[in-house]
CSV table of C-alpha atoms in Angstrom, one decimal:
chain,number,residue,atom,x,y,z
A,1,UNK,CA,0.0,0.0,0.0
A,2,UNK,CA,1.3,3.1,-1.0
A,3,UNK,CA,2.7,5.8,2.2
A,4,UNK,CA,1.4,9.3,2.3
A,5,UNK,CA,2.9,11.9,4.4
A,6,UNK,CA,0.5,14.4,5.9
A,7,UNK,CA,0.1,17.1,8.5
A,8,UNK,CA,-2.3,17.2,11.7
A,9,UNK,CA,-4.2,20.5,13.0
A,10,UNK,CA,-1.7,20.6,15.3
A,11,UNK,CA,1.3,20.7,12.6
A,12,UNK,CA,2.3,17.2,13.4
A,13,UNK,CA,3.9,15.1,10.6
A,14,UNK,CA,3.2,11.3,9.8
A,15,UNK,CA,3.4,9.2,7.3
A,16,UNK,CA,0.1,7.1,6.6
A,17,UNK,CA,-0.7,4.2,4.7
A,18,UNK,CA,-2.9,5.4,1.6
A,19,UNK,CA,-5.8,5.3,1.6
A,20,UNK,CA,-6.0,4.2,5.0
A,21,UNK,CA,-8.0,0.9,5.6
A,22,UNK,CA,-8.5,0.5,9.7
A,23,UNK,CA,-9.4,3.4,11.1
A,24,UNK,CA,-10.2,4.2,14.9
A,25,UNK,CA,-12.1,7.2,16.1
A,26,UNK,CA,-11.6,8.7,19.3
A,27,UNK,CA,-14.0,11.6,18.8
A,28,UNK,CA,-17.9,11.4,18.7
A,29,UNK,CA,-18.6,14.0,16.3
A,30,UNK,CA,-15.5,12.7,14.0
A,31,UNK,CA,-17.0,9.4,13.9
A,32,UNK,CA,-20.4,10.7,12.4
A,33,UNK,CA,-18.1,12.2,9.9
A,34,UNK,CA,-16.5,9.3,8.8
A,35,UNK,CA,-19.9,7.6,8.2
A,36,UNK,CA,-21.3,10.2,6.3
A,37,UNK,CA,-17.8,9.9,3.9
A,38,UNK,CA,-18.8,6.5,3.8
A,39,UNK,CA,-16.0,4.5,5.0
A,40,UNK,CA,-17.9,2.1,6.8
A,41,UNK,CA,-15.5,-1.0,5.6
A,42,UNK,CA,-12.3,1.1,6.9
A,43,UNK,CA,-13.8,2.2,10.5
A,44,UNK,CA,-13.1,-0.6,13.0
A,45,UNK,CA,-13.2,0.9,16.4
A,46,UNK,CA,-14.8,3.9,18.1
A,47,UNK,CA,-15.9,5.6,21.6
A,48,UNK,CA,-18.6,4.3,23.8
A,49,UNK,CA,-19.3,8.4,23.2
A,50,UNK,CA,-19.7,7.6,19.6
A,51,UNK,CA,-23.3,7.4,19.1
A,52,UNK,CA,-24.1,8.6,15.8
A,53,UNK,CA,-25.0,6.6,13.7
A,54,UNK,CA,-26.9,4.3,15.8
A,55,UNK,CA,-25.8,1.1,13.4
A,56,UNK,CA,-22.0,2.0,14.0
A,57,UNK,CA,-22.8,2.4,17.8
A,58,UNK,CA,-24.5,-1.2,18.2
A,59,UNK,CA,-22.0,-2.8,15.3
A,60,UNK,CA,-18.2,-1.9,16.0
A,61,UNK,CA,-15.5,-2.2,18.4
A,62,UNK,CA,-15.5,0.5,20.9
A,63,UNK,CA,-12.1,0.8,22.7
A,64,UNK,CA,-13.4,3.2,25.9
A,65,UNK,CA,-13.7,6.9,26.1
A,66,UNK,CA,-12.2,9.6,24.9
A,67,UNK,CA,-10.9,10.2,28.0
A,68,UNK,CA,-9.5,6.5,28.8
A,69,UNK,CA,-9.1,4.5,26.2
A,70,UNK,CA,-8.1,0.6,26.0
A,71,UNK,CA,-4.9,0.8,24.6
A,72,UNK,CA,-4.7,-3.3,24.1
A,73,UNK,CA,-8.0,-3.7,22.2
A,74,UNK,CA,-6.4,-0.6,19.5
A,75,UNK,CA,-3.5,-2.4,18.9
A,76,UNK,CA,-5.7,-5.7,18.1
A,77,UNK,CA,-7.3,-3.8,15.5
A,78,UNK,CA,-4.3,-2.5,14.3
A,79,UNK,CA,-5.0,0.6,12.6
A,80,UNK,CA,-3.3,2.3,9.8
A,81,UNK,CA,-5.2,5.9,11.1
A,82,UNK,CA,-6.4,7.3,14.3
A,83,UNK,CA,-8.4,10.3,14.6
A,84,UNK,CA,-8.0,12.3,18.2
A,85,UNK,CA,-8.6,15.7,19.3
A,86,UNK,CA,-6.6,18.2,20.8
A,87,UNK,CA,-9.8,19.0,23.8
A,88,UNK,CA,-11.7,15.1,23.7
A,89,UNK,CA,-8.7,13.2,24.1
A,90,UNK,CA,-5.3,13.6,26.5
A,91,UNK,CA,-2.0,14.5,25.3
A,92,UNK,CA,-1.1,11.4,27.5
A,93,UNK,CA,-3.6,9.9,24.9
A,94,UNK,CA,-2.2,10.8,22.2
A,95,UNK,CA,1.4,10.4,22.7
A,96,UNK,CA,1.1,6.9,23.5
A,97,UNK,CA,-1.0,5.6,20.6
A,98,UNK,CA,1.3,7.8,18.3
A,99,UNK,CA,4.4,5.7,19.7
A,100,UNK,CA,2.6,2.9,17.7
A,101,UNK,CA,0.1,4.4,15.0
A,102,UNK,CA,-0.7,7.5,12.9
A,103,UNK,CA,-3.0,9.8,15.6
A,104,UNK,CA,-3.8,12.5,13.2
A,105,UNK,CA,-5.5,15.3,15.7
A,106,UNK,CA,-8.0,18.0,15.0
A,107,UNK,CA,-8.2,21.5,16.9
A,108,UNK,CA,-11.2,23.1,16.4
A,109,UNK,CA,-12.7,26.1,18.1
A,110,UNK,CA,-14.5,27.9,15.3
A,111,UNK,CA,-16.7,27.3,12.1
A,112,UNK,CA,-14.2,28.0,9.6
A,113,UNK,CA,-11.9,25.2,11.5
A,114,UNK,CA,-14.7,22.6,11.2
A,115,UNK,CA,-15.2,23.2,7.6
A,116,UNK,CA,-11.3,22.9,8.0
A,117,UNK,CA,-11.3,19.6,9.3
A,118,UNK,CA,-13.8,18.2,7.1
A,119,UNK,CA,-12.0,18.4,4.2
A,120,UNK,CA,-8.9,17.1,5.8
A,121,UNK,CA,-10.4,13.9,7.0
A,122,UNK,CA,-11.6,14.0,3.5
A,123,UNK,CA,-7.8,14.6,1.8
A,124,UNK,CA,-6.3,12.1,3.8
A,125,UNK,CA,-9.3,9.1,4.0
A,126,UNK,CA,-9.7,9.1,0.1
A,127,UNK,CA,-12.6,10.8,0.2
A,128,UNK,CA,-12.2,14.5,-0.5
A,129,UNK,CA,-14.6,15.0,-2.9
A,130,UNK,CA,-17.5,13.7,-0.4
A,131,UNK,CA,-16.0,16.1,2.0
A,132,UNK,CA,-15.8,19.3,0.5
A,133,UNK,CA,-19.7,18.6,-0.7
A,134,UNK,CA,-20.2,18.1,3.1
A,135,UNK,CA,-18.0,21.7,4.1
A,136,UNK,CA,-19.7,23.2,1.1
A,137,UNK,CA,-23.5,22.2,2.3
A,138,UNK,CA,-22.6,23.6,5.7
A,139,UNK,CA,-21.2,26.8,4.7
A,140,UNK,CA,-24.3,27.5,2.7
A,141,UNK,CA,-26.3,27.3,5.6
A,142,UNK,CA,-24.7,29.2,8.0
A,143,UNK,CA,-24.5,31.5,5.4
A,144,UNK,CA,-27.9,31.9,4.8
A,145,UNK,CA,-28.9,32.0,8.8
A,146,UNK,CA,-30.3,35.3,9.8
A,147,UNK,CA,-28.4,36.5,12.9
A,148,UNK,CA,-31.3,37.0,15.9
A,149,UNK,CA,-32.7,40.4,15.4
A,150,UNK,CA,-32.2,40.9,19.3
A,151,UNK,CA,-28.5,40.4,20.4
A,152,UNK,CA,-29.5,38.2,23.4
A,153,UNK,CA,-26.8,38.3,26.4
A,154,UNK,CA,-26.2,34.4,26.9
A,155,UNK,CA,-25.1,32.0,29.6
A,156,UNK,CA,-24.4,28.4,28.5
A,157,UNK,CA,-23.6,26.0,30.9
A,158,UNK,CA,-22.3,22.2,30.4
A,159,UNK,CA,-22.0,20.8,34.3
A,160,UNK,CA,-23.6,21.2,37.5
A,161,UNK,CA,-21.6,20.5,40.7
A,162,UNK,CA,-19.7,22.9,39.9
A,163,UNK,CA,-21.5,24.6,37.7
A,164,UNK,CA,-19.3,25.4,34.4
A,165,UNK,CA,-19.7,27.8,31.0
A,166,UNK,CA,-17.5,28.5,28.0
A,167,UNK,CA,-15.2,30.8,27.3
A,168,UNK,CA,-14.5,33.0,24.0
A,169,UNK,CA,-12.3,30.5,23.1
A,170,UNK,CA,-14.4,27.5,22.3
A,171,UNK,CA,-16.6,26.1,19.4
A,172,UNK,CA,-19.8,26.4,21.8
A,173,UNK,CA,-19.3,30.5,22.1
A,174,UNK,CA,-18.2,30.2,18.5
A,175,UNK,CA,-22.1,29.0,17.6
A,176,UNK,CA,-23.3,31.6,20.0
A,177,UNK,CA,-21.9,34.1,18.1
A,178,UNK,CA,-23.1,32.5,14.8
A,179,UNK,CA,-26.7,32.5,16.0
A,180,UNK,CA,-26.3,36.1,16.6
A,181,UNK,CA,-26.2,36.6,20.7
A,182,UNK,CA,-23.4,37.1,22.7
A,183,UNK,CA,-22.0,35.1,25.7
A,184,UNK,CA,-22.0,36.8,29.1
A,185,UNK,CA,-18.6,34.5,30.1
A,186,UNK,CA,-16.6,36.0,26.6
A,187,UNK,CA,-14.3,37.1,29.1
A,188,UNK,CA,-13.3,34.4,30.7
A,189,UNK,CA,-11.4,31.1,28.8
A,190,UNK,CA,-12.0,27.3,28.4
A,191,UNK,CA,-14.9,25.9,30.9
A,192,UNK,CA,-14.7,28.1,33.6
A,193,UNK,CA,-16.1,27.4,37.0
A,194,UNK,CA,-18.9,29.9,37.5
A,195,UNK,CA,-20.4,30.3,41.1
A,196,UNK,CA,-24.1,31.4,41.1
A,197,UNK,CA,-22.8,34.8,42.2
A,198,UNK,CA,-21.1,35.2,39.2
A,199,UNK,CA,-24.1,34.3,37.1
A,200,UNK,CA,-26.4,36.9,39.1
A,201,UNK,CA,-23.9,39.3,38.2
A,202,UNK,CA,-24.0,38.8,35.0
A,203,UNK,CA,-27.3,38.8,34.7
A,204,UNK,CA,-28.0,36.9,31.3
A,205,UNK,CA,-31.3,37.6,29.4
A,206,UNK,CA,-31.2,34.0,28.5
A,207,UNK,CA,-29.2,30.6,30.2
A,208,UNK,CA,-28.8,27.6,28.2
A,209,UNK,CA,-28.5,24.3,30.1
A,210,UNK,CA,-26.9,21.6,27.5
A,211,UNK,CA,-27.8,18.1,27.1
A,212,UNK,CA,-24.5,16.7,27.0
A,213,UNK,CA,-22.2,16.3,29.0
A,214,UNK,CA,-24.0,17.2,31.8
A,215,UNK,CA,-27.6,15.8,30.9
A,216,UNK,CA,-29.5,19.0,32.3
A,217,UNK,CA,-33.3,18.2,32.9
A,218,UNK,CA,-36.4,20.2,33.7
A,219,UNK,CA,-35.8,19.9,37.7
A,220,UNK,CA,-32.5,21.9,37.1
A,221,UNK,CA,-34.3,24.9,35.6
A,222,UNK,CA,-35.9,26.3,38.7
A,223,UNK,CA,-32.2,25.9,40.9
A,224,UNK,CA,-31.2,28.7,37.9
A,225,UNK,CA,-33.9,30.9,37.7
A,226,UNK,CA,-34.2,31.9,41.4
A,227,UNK,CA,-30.8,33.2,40.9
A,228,UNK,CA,-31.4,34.9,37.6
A,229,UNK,CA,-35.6,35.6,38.0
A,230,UNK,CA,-35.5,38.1,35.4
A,231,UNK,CA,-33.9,35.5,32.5
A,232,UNK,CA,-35.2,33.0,30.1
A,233,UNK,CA,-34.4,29.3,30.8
A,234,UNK,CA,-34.3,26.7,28.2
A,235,UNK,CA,-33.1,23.0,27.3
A,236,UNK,CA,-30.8,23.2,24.7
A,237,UNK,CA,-29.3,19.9,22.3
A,238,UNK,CA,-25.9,19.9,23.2
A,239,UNK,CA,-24.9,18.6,19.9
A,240,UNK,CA,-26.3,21.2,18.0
A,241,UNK,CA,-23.7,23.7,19.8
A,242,UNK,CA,-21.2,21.2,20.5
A,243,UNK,CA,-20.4,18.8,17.3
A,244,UNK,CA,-18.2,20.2,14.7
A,245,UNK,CA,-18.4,17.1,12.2
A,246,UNK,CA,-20.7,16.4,9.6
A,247,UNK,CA,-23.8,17.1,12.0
A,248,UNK,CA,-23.3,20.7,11.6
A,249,UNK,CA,-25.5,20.2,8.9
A,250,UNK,CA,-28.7,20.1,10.6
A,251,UNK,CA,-27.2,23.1,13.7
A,252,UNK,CA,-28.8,25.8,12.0
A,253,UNK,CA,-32.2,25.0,11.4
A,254,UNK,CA,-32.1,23.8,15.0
A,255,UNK,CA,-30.4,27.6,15.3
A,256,UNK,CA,-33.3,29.3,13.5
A,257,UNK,CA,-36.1,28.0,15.3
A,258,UNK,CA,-34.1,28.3,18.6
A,259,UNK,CA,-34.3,32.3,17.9
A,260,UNK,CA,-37.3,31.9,16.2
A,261,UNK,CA,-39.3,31.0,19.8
A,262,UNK,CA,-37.1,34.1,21.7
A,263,UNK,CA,-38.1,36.9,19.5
């Protein structure tokens, strides 16, 4: 099989076995990706995260988290291509499989990065031409979302106990700022902890409680609005602000009729 040498989001070099035929995902919304380029043959193990689609889920090998992984079942499936991220997986991660395998890892904090990644994974699977139809279908409709006609003040939160946001630096506050509002914590960086002090000072018009990770349910919503009485408290699908694969496709409807119902 012919070798390729490529580049990571990260400006790491490899060389790869092209086109690669055993791949392992460590990333969720990577994985999706990878089905919808249709390399369902080359994908032989994924994350126990890794839930779209449903067939892959219930069919192939999954090797842990993204956060622990089992490094004896990888190297059973020995793969010619592992795909990692710089924020899912540990550097720990990383540098261990890479002592063995190609771990090509993505960075992504933005739109234009996803759309970035997309055609990578399409460059170096074999399967670019899929991939830039997929970047190309996505940019269209985030170009042709409306930004909200009100500039809602935001406050998105992904755990409880403690209680965490996003900073400006992440693909979450990223989306908020596609939809058109802003995010209260733009100051701050990462996940921050935020006491409920900090979120009464801020004083959001609106708080977003994710699904994922933290799986935020009804019962959470009235702990959050006796501190913030005056703001709007809603449910939101985690992956819709959260996956920067191939489901990006279907964010921005979800986007429109999210600012559709707060006009």
């Amino acid at each position: 099989m012919p070798k390729q040498k490529i580049s990571d989001m990260m400006g790491r070099e490899m060389e790869i076995n092209f086109p690669p035929k055993r791949i392992v995902s460590l990333v969720p919304s990577q994985t999706e990706l990878l089905y919808d380029l249709g390399l369902d043959e080359e994908v032989v193990g994924i994350t126990k995260f890794c839930l779209h689609p449903e067939s892959w889920f219930r069919s192939k090998k999954r090797i842990g988290g993204t956060k622990q992984v089992h490094y004896e079942e990888i190297a059973a499936l020995q793969p010619d291509l592992i795909l990692a991220n710089k924020e899912e997986n540990t550097q720990e991660i990383v540098d261990k499989l890479s002592a063995q395998f190609p771990v090509w890892v993505s960075n992504i904090t933005s739109l234009q990065e996803s759309l970035e990644m997309i055609t990578e994974v399409g460059k170096i699977t074999g399967t670019e031409e899929k991939a830039i139809a997929i970047a190309n279908e996505i940019r269209g409709k985030f170009d042709a979302l409306a930004k909200a006609s009100r500039p809602l003040r935001v406050a998105y939160f992904i755990w409880r106990n403690p209680w965490m946001s996003v900073g400006a630096d992440t693909f979450i506050s990223h989306m908020i700022a596609e939809i058109g509002w802003g995010n209260v914590f733009a100051d701050k960086v990462r996940y921050p902890e935020i006491s409920l002090e900090e979120l009464a000072h801020a004083n959001p018009d609106l708080v977003l409680l994710s699904s994922e990770p933290y799986p935020f349910k009804e019962k959470h919503i009235a702990e959050i609005q006796s501190v913030v009485p005056n703001a709007k408290i809603l449910l939101v699908d985690g992956e819709m602000f959260s996956w920067y694969g191939s489901r990006l496709k279907y964010a921005p409807a979800y986007f429109k009729q999210l600012t559709a119902d707060r006009q």
